[in-house]
XYZ file of C-alpha atoms in Angstrom:
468
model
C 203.507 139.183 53.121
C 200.344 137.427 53.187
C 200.090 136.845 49.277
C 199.475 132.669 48.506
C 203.305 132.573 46.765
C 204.832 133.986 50.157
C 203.417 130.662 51.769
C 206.516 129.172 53.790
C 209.014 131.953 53.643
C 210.646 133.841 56.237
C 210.641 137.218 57.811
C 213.204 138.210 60.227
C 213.223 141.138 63.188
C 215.436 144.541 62.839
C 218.968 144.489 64.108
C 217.443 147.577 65.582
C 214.655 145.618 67.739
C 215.147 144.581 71.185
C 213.023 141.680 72.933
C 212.236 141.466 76.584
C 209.951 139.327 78.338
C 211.300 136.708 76.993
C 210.636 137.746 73.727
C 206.853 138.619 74.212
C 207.458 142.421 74.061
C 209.331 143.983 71.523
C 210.214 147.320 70.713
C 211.701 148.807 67.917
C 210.715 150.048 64.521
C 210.661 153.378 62.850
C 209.526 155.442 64.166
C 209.781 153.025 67.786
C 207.112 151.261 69.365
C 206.322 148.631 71.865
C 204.576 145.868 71.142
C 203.494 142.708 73.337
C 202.702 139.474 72.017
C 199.510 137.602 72.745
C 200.656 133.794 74.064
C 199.304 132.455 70.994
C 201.698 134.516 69.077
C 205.135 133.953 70.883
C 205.826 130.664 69.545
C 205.888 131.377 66.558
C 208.662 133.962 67.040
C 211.852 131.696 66.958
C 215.379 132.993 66.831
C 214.224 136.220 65.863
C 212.148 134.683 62.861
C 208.715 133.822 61.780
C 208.380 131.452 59.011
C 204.685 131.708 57.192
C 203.148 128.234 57.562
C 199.909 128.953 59.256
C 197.620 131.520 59.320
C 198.444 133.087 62.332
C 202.154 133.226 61.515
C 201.273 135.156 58.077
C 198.908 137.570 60.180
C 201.699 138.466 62.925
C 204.067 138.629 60.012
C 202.118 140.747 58.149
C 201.493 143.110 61.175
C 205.565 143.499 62.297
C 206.069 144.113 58.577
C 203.667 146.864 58.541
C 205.471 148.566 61.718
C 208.873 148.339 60.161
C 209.952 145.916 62.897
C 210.429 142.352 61.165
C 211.644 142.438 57.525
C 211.329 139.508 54.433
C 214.527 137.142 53.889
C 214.755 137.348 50.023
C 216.256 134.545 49.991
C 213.529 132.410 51.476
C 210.803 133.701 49.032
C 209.890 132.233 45.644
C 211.611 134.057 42.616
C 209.991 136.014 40.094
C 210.779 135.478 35.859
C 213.612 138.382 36.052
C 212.040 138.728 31.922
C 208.953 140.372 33.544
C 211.040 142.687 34.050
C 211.720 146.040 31.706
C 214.942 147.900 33.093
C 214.652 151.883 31.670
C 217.786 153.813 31.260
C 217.783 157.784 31.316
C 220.978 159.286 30.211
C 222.549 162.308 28.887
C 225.849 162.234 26.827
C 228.047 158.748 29.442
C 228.199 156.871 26.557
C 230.638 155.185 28.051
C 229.017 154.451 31.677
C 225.835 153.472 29.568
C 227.892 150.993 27.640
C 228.993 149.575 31.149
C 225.675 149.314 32.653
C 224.302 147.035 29.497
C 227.068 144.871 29.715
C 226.363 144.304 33.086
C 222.171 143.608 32.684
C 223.609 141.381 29.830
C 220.554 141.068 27.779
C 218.400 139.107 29.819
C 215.740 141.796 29.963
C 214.406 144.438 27.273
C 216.197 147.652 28.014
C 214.701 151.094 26.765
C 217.161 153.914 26.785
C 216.127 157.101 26.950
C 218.083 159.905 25.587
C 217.127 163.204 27.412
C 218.945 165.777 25.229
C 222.346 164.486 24.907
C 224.935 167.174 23.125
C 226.870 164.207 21.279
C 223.360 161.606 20.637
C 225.139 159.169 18.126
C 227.711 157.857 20.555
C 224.757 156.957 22.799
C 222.888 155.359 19.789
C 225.778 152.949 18.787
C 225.700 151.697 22.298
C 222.128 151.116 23.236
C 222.354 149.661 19.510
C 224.785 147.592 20.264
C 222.938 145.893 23.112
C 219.695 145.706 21.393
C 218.178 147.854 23.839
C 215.334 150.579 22.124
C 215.836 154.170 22.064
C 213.750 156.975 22.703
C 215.597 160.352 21.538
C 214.125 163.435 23.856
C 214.097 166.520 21.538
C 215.472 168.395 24.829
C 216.225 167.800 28.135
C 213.580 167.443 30.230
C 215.292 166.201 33.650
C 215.656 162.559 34.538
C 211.607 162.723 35.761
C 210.644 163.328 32.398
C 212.782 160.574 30.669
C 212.055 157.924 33.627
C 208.526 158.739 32.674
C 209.098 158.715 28.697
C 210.447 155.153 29.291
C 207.836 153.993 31.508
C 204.910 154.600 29.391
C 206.584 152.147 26.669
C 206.985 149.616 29.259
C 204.985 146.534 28.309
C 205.871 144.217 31.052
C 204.547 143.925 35.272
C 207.698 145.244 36.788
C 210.270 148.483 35.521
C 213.685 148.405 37.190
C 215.033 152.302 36.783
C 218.548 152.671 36.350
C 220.681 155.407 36.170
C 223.726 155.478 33.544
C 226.236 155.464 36.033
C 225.287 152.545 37.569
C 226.427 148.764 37.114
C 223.509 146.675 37.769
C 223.153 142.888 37.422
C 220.728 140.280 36.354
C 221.240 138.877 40.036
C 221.109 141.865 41.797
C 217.354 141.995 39.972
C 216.117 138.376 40.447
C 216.682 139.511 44.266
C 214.711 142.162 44.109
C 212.087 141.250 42.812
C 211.260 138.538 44.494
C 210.202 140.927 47.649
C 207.227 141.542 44.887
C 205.824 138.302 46.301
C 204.274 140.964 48.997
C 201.055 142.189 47.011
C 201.090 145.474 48.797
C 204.522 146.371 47.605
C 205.165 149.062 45.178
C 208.853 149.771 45.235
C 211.886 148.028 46.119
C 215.665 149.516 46.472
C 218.685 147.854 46.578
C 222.341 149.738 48.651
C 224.049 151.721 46.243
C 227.909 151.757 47.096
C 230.641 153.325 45.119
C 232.843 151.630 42.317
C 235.421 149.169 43.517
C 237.499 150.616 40.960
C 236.754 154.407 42.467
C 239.351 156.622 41.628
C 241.939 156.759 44.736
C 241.533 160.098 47.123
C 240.118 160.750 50.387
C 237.340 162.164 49.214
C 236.700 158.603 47.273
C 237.467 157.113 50.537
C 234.814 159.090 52.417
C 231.881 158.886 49.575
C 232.518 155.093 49.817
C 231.745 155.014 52.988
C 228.731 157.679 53.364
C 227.393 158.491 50.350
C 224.346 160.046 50.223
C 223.515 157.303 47.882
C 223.914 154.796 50.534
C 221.277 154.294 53.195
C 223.598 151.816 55.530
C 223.409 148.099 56.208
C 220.184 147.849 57.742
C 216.431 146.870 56.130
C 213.818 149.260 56.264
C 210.127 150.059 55.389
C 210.563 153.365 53.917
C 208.332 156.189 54.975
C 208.309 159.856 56.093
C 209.743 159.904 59.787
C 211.184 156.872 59.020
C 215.237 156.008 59.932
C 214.758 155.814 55.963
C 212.480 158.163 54.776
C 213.630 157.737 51.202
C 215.449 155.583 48.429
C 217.204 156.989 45.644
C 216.195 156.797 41.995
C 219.966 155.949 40.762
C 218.298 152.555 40.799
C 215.168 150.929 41.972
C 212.244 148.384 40.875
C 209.075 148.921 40.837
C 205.553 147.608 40.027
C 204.605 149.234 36.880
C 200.370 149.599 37.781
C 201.311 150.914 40.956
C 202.889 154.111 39.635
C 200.086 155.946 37.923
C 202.172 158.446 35.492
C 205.376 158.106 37.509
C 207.847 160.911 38.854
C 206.519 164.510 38.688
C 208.062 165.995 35.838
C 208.375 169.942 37.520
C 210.610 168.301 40.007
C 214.620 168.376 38.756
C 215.493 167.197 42.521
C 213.863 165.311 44.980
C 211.526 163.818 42.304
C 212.264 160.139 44.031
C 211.282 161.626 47.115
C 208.186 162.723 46.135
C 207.162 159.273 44.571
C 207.898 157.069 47.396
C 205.745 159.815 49.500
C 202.805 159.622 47.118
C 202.306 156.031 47.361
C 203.116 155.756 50.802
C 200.234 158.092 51.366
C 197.833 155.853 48.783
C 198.814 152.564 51.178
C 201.625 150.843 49.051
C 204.966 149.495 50.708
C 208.252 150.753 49.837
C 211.393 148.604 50.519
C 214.909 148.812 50.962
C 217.246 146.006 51.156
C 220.571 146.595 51.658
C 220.904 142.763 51.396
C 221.460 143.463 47.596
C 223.958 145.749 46.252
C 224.750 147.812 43.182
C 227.721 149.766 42.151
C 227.619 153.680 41.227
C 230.537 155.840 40.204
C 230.536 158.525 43.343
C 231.126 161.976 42.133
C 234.977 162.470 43.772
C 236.226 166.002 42.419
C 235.449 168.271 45.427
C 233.779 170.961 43.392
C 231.340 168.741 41.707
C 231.127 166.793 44.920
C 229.964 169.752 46.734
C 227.605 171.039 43.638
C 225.946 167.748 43.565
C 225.427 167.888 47.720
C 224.206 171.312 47.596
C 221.840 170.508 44.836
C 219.967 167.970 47.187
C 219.872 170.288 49.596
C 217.970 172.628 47.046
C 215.103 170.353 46.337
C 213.746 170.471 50.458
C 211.547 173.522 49.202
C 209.902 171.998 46.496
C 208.959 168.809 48.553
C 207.910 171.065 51.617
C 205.537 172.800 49.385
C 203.764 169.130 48.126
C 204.122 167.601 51.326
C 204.532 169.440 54.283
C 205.915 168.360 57.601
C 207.255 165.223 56.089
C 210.407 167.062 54.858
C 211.069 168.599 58.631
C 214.421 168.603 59.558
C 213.888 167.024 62.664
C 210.757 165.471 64.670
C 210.671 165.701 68.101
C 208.122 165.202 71.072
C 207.915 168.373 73.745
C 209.520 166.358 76.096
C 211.928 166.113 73.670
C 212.244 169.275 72.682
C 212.100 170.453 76.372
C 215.417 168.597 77.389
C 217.423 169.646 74.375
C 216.709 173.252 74.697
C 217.605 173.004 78.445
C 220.905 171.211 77.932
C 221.883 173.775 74.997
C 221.118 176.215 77.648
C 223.766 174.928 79.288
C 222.705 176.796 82.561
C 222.951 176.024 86.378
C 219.813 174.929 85.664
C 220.144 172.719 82.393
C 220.959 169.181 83.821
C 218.817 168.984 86.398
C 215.258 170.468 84.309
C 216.069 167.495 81.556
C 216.891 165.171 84.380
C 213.927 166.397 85.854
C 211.654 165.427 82.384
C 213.532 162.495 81.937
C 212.350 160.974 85.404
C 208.589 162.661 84.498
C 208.292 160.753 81.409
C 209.864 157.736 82.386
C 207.390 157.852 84.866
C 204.605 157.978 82.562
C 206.082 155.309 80.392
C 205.913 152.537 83.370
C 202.492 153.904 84.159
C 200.431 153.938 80.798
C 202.802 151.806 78.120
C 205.073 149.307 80.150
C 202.951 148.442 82.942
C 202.334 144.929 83.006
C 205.959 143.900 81.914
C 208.756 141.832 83.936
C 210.524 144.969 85.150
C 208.667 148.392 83.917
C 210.457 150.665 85.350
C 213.718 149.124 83.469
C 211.757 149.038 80.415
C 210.738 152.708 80.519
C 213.653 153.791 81.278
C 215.693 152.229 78.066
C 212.593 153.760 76.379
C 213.283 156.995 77.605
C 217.152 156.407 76.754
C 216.063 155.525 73.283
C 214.279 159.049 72.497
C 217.356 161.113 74.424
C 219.807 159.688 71.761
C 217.494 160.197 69.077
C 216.694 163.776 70.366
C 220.796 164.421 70.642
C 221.041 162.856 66.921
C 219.333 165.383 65.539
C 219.906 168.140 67.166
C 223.086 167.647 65.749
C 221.816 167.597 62.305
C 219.632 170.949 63.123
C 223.283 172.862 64.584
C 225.453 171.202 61.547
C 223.209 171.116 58.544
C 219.888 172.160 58.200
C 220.214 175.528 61.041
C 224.312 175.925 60.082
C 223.969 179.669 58.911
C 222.243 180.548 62.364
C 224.511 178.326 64.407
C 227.366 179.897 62.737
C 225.851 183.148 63.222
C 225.155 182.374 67.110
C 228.773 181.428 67.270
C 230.131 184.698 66.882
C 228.607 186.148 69.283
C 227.626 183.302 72.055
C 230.348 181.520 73.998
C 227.902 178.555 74.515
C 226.662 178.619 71.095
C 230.191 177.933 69.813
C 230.865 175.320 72.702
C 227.844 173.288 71.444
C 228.439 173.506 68.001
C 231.901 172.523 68.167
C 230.985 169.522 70.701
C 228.514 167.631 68.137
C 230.687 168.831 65.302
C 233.693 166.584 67.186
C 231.519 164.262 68.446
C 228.840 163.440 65.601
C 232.079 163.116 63.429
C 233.798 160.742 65.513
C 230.577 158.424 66.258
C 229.635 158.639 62.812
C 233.530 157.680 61.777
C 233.405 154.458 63.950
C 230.063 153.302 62.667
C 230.920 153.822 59.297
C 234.298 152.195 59.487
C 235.924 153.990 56.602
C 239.188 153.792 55.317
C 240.373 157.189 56.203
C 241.309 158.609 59.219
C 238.973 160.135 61.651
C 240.237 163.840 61.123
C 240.087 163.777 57.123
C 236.385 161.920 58.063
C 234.961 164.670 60.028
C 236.554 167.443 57.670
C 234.832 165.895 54.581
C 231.421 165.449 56.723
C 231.427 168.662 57.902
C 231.950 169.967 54.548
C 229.249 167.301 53.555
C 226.455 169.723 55.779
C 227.650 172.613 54.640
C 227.464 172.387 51.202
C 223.945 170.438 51.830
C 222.516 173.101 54.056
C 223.548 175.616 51.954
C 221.540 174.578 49.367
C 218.775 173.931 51.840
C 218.721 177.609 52.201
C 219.310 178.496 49.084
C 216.305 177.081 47.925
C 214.472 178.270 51.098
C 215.174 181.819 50.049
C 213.937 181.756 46.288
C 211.015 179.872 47.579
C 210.282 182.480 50.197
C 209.045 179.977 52.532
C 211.088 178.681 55.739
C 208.734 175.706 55.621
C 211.754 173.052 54.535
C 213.656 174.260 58.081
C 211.180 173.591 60.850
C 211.214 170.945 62.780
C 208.114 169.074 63.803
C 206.959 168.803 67.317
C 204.884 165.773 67.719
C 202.677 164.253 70.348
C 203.583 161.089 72.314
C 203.511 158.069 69.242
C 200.725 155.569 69.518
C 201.417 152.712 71.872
């Protein structure tokens, strides 16, 4: 955010972060960290927002930016000729669902479809024909890598926009997003993807409109491994075209979005998502293909363990950590007091050698403390009901305190997840269809574990203490 053309807009703090001190130390971000404000900088903090006027407001900008704690306001920076912009279409057979995605883009930018092996190719001619958009005919399928990649190397213009065929995309919806390109470090920006208002009626619609695995929830992030959003999906993001190299990895059927926003997260470039700007995509809502599709995400883990490693661990968690949730899974005499026990040590250490010097460190330590226990519970429900569901199901056979946890953050994880979602379905058909929702996703998790031979896309990560 310190490019010339970002002069005078705005950037705006997480929901996420909290301010104490009156506002001179924050903490928040992904993953969390505390950070206290020289007297200088406070001022120009106001109402949660910085607006880039001086110097000094760009460079504190620039730095909460880079720590995933303040976020740009769209709105507030200068737009960007949406004509720069080349959208690139892979599709297979949807003539239809093509036909509604160029209506929607509505000519305002060239279009180049790319057909990767369709079984009826004419249909999808007369429509990208239709719309003036070029065609480039695959003479097989190659997997939506390989025809994002066949498109991009005909793109002539700064920015690509990447849509998928079932997706209804708008000339607004891109003017939006690329104006976050005012940010020279930025490589890749995603809008939300939510489900069709005209979604086919079902509970199972109900519950993909409302947590999708398309949809990364309300809230801004800087995307990076270990992040709260680690990931955007290629169904339909923008992206600047000499920051991609030679684009997705073409051995990579699944997960091949992952593995881009990874690579140039690891050369230095940003990645954005801002769920400020929405498109529409038509949810998969017959169970069997619902719970193909799911398991088939699950399958690509392997694949993405074997490029990059620890970045695709299930869960990341410090010792301490790790320390109270084995003790309360335990569930010994001796469970609740050992965690209390760490709790109180690292809290401790917290108001020693990161809060000290604060209004009230103690209190401070302790919400930070607070802050890694729910995050530590939060996945360790993930680890019992998706990624580790074959061995907790195992356990439960033969444990009575494996099947009392398992059940507890089945219930619970449901029911939380149910009220933050706020779905229109009730909270037993909810935690049904989530629970289903791990299975199938774990059980592709494994599955591709297995014919990889490698357990390295189920083990968690045990890190250090984060930088203060």
């Amino acid at each position: 955010m310190t490019g010339r053309d970002a002069y005078g807009s705005v950037v705006e703090l997480g929901p996420q972060v909290r301010q104490y001190d009156g506002g001179r130390v924050l903490v928040g971000g992904s993953p969390p960290r505390l950070v206290r404000l020289a007297a200088a900088a406070g001022p120009l903090l106001k109402n949660r927002r910085i607006r880039l006027d001086s110097r000094p407001a760009a460079r504190l900008a620039d730095r909460l930016v880079a720590l995933g704690m303040a976020h740009p306001v769209a709105a507030e920076l200068p737009p960007v000729d949406v004509e720069l912009t080349t959208v690139v279409v892979p599709v297979r057979d949807r003539a239809l669902e093509l036909d509604r995605l160029l209506t929607g883009v509505g000519g305002l930018t060239p279009v180049i479809v790319v057909d990767d092996g369709s079984r009826a190719p004419l249909a999808v001619a007369r429509v990208a024909a239709r719309h003036g958009a070029r065609l480039i005919a695959l003479d097989e399928n190659r997997g939506p890598a390989a025809a994002r990649n066949a498109g991009l190397r005909q793109v002539r213009t700064p920015y690509v926009a990447f849509a998928d065929s079932d997706v209804v995309l708008t000339p607004e919806s891109l003017r939006t997003l690329l104006r976050h390109f005012n940010d020279p470090q930025l490589a890749v920006v995603a809008p939300r993807v939510l489900g069709l208002d005209t979604q086919a009626p079902g509970w199972l619609s109900r519950y993909e409109a409302a947590r999708s695995s398309l949809d990364l929830g309300p809230q801004p992030a800087l995307v990076h491994p270990r992040s709260r959003v680690s990931w955007i999906p290629s169904a339909c993001l923008v992206a600047r075209v000499d920051a991609l190299g030679k684009g997705f990895d073409e051995r990579l059927r699944v997960g091949e979005d992952v593995d881009l926003v990874w690579r140039l997260t690891a050369e230095g470039r940003r990645i954005r998502y801002d769920p400020a700007v929405t498109v529409r995509h038509d949810h998969r809502t017959r169970f069997t293909k619902w719970v193909a599709r799911k398991a088939y995400y699950g399958s690509g883990a392997h694949a993405l363990a074997q490029r990059h490693g620890a970045a695709i661990a299930p869960a990341t968690l410090t010792p301490w950590a790790a320390t109270v949730a084995g003790a309360l899974l335990a569930q010994r005499a001796w469970s609740v007091p050992v965690a209390g026990a760490v709790a109180a040590t690292v809290t401790r250490g917290y108001a020693r050698d990161i809060t000290a010097g604060t209004d009230d460190p103690r209190r401070l330590a302790a919400s930070l403390t607070g802050l890694g226990i729910a995050a530590t519970a939060e996945q360790t429900a993930a680890l019992l009901l998706r990624h580790w569901w074959p061995l907790a199901a195992a356990g439960c056979v033969v444990s009575r305190r494996v099947r009392r946890a398992t059940v507890l953050a089945a219930v619970v994880d449901g029911l939380l997840e149910h009220r933050r979602c706020a779905p229109e379905l009730d909270p037993v058909r909810f935690v049904l269809a989530r629970r289903v929702d791990d299975l199938a996703y774990g059980a592709g998790l494994w599955a591709g574990a297995v014919r990889g031979r490698s357990a390295r896309c189920l083990l968690p990560e045990i890190r250090g203490r984060r930088e203060r």
